[in-house]
Tab-separated table of C-alpha atoms in Angstrom:
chain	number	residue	atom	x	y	z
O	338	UNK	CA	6.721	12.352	-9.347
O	339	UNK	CA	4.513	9.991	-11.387
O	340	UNK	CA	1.057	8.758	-10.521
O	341	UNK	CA	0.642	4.970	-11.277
O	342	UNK	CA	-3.031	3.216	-10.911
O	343	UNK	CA	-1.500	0.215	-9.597
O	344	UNK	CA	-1.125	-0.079	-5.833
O	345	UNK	CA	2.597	-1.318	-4.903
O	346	UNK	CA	3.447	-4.315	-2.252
O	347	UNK	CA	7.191	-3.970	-1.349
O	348	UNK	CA	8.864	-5.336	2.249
O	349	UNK	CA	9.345	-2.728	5.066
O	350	UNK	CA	9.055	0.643	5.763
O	351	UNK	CA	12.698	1.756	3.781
O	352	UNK	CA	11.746	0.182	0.459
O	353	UNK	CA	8.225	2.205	1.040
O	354	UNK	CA	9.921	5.099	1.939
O	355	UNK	CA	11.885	5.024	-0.736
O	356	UNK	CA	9.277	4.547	-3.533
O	357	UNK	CA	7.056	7.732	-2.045
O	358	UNK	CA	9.634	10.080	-2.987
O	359	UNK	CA	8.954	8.626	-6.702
O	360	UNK	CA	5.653	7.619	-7.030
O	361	UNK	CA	1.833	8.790	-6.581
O	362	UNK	CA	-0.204	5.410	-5.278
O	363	UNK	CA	-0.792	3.557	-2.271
O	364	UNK	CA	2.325	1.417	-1.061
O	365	UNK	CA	1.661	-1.053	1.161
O	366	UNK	CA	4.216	-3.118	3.430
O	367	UNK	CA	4.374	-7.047	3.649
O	368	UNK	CA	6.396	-6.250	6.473
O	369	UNK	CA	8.828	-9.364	5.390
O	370	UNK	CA	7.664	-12.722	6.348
O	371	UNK	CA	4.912	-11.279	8.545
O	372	UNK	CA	2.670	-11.367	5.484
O	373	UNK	CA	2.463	-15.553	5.739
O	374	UNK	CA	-0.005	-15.357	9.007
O	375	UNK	CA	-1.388	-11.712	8.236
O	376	UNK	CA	-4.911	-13.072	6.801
O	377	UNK	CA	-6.318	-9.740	7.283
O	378	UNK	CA	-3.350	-7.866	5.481
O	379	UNK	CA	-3.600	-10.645	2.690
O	380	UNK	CA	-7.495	-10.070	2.191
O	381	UNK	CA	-6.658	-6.670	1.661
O	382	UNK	CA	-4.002	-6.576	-0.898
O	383	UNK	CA	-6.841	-8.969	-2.808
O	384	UNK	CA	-8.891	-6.021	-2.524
O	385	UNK	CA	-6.710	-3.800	-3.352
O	386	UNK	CA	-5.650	-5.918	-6.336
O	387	UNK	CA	-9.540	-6.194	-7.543
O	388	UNK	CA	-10.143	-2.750	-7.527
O	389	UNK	CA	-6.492	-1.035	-9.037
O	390	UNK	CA	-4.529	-3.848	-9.672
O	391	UNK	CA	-0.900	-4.899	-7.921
O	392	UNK	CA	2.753	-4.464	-8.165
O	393	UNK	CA	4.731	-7.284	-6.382
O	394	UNK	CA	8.099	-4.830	-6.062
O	395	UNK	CA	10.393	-7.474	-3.485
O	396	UNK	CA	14.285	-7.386	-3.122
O	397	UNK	CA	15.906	-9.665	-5.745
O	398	UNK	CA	17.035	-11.657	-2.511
O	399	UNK	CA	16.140	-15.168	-1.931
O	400	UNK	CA	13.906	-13.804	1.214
O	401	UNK	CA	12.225	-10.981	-1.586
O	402	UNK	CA	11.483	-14.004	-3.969
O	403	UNK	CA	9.935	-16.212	-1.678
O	404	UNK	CA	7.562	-13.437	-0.698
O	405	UNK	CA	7.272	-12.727	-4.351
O	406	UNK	CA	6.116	-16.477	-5.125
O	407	UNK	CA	3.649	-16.831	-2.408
O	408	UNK	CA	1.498	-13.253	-3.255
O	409	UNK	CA	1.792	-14.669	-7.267
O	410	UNK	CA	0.045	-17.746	-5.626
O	411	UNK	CA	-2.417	-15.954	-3.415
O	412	UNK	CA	-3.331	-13.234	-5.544
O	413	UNK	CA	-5.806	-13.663	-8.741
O	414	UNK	CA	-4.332	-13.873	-12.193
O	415	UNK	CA	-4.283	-11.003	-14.382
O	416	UNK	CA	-4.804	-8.650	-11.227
O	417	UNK	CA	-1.314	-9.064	-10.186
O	418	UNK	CA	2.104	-7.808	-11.935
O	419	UNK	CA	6.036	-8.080	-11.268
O	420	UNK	CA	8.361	-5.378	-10.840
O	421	UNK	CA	12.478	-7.159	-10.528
O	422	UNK	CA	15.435	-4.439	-10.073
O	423	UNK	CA	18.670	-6.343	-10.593
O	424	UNK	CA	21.394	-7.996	-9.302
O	425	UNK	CA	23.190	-5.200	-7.280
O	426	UNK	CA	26.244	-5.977	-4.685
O	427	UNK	CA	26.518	-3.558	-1.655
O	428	UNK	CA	24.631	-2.285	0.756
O	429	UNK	CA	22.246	0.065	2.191
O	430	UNK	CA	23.791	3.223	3.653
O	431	UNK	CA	21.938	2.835	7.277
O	432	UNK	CA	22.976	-0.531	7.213
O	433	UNK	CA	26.541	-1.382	9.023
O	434	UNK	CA	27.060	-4.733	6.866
O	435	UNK	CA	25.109	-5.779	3.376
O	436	UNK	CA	22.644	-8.497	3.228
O	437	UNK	CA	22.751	-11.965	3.842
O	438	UNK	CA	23.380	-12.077	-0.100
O	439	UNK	CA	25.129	-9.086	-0.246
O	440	UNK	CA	22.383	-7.794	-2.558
O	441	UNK	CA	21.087	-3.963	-2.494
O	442	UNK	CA	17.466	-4.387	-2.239
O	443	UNK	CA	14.813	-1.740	-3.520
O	444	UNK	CA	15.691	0.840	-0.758
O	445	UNK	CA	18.932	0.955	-2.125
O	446	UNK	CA	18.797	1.731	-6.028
O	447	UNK	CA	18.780	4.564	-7.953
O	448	UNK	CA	15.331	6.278	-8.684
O	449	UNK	CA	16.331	5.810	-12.368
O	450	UNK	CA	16.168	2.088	-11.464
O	451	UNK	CA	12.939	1.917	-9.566
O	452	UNK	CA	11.161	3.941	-12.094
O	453	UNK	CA	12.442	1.577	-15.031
O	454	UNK	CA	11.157	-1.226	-13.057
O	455	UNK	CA	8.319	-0.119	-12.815
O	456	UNK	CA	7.615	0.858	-16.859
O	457	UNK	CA	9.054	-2.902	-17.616
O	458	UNK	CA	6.446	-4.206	-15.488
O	459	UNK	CA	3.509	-2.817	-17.196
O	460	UNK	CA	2.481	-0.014	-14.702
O	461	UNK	CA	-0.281	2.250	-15.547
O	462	UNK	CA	1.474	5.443	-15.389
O	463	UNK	CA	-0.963	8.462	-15.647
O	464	UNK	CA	-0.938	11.299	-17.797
O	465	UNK	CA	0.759	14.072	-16.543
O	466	UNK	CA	-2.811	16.052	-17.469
O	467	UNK	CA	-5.286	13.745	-16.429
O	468	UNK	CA	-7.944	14.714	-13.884
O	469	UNK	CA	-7.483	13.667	-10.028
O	470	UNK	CA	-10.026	12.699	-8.487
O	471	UNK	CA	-11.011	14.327	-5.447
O	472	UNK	CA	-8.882	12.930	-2.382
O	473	UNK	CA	-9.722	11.818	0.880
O	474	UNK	CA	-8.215	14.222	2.933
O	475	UNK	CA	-6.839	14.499	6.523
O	476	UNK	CA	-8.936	17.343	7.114
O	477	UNK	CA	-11.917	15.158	5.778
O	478	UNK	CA	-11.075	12.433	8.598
O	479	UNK	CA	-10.942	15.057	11.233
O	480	UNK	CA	-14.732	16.517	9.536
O	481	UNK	CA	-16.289	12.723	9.968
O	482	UNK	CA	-14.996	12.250	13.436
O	483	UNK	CA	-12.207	9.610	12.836
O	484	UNK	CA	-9.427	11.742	13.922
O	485	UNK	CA	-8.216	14.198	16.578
O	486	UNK	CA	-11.719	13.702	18.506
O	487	UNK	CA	-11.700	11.950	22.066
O	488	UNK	CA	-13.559	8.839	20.290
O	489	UNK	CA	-12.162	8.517	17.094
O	490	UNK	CA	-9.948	5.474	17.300
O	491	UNK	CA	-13.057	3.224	18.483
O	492	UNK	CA	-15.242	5.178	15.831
O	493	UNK	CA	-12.315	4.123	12.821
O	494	UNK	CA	-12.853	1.178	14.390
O	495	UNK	CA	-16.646	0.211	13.848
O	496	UNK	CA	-15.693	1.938	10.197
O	497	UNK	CA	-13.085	-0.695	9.960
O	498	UNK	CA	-15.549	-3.644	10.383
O	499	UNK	CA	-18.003	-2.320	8.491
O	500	UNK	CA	-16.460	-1.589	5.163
O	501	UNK	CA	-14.008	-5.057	6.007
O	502	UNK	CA	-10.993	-2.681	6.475
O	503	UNK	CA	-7.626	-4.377	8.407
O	504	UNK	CA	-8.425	-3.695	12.503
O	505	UNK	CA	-4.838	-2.284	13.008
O	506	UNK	CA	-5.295	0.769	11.055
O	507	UNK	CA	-3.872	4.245	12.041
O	508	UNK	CA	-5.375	6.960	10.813
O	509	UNK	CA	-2.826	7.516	8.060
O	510	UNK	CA	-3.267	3.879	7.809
O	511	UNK	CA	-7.427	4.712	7.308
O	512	UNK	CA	-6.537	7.791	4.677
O	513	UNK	CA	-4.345	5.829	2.231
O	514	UNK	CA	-6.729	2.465	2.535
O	515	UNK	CA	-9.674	4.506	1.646
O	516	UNK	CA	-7.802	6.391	-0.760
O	517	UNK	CA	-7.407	3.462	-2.705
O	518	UNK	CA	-10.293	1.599	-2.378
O	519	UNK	CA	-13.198	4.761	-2.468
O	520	UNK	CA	-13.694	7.548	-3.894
O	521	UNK	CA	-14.527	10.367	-1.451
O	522	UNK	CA	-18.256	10.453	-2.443
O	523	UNK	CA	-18.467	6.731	-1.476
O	524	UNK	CA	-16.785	7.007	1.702
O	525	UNK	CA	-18.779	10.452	2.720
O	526	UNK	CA	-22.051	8.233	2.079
O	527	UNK	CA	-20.175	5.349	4.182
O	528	UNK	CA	-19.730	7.645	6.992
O	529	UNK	CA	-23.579	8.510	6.499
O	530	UNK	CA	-24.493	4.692	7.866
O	531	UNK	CA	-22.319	4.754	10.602
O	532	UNK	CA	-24.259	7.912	11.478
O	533	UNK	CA	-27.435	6.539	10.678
O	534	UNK	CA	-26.968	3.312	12.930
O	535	UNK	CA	-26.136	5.790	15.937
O	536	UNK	CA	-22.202	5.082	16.215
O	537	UNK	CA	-21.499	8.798	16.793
């Protein structure tokens, strides 16, 4: 497995499953079309994108490319790059009939493919040797109170609004945003104010 700075943007949940098995970063779901009235989701991919950078990885489909165009439009130049996989016919093996196109989209290549992709675009790919920084665990979440306590969901919650953080976050959802966007210090001392402002 590699780790890669960038943050990834693919479709669904298959093309996201698929790239975990291969890569070390945050991958986060458009979840298709949904992504043209999800203000909240698009704020945060700009944050995302500020702080790491983004990789647009779409199917090569007409419905991947239209996605593709609108992020390039709504995400700042220079924060934003372009992974393409090619032109493959078939289809998926959970699917009973290909695409619309007939195209195999990123769930369905090759990790040799996906990983190529991925170098062409310019990814960041980190040194095999290079330090981690400390990660946000689950355990961590469970320490501060924002999961497996009676009132962590409304606790997440006032977390969520005060760090600007998308409302619809599970706590997986919290651990990955977070992961990306704070170091564990920074969200510790976050955790501190909520404290400090009584919203136990």
């Amino acid at each position: 497995m590699i780790r890669i700075k960038e943050a990834i943007v693919v479709e669904g949940r298959y093309d996201k499953n698929t790239l975990s098995q291969l890569v070390d970063t945050l991958i986060v779901e458009t979840r298709g079309f949904g992504i043209f009235s999800d203000k909240e989701r698009l704020r945060f991919l700009r944050r995302i994108a500020d702080s790491r950078g983004l990789i647009v990885f779409t199917d090569p489909d007409g419905a991947g490319m239209v996605i593709r165009r609108y992020l390039k439009g709504a995400i700042p130049e220079g924060k934003v790059k372009h992974a393409f996989i090619p032109d493959v016919y078939g289809k998926e093996r959970r699917k009973d009939k290909g695409s619309k196109e007939g195209k195999l989209g990123v769930e369905g290549m090759t990790p040799e493919v996906l990983l190529e992709a991925l170098k062409r675009c310019g990814a960041t790919i980190e040194g095999v040797d290079a330090p981690a920084p400390k990660k946000i665990t689950k355990a961590d979440l469970y320490a501060w109170g924002l999961s497996g306590t009676p009132d962590s969901a409304s606790r997440r919650e006032r977390l969520y609004q005060m760090l600007s953080l998308p409302s619809r976050l599970t706590a997986n959802g919290l651990l990955d945003a977070v992961g990306s966007l704070y170091t564990r210090e920074e969200l510790e001392k976050a955790v501190e104010r909520l404290d400090s402002r009584g919203e136990k």
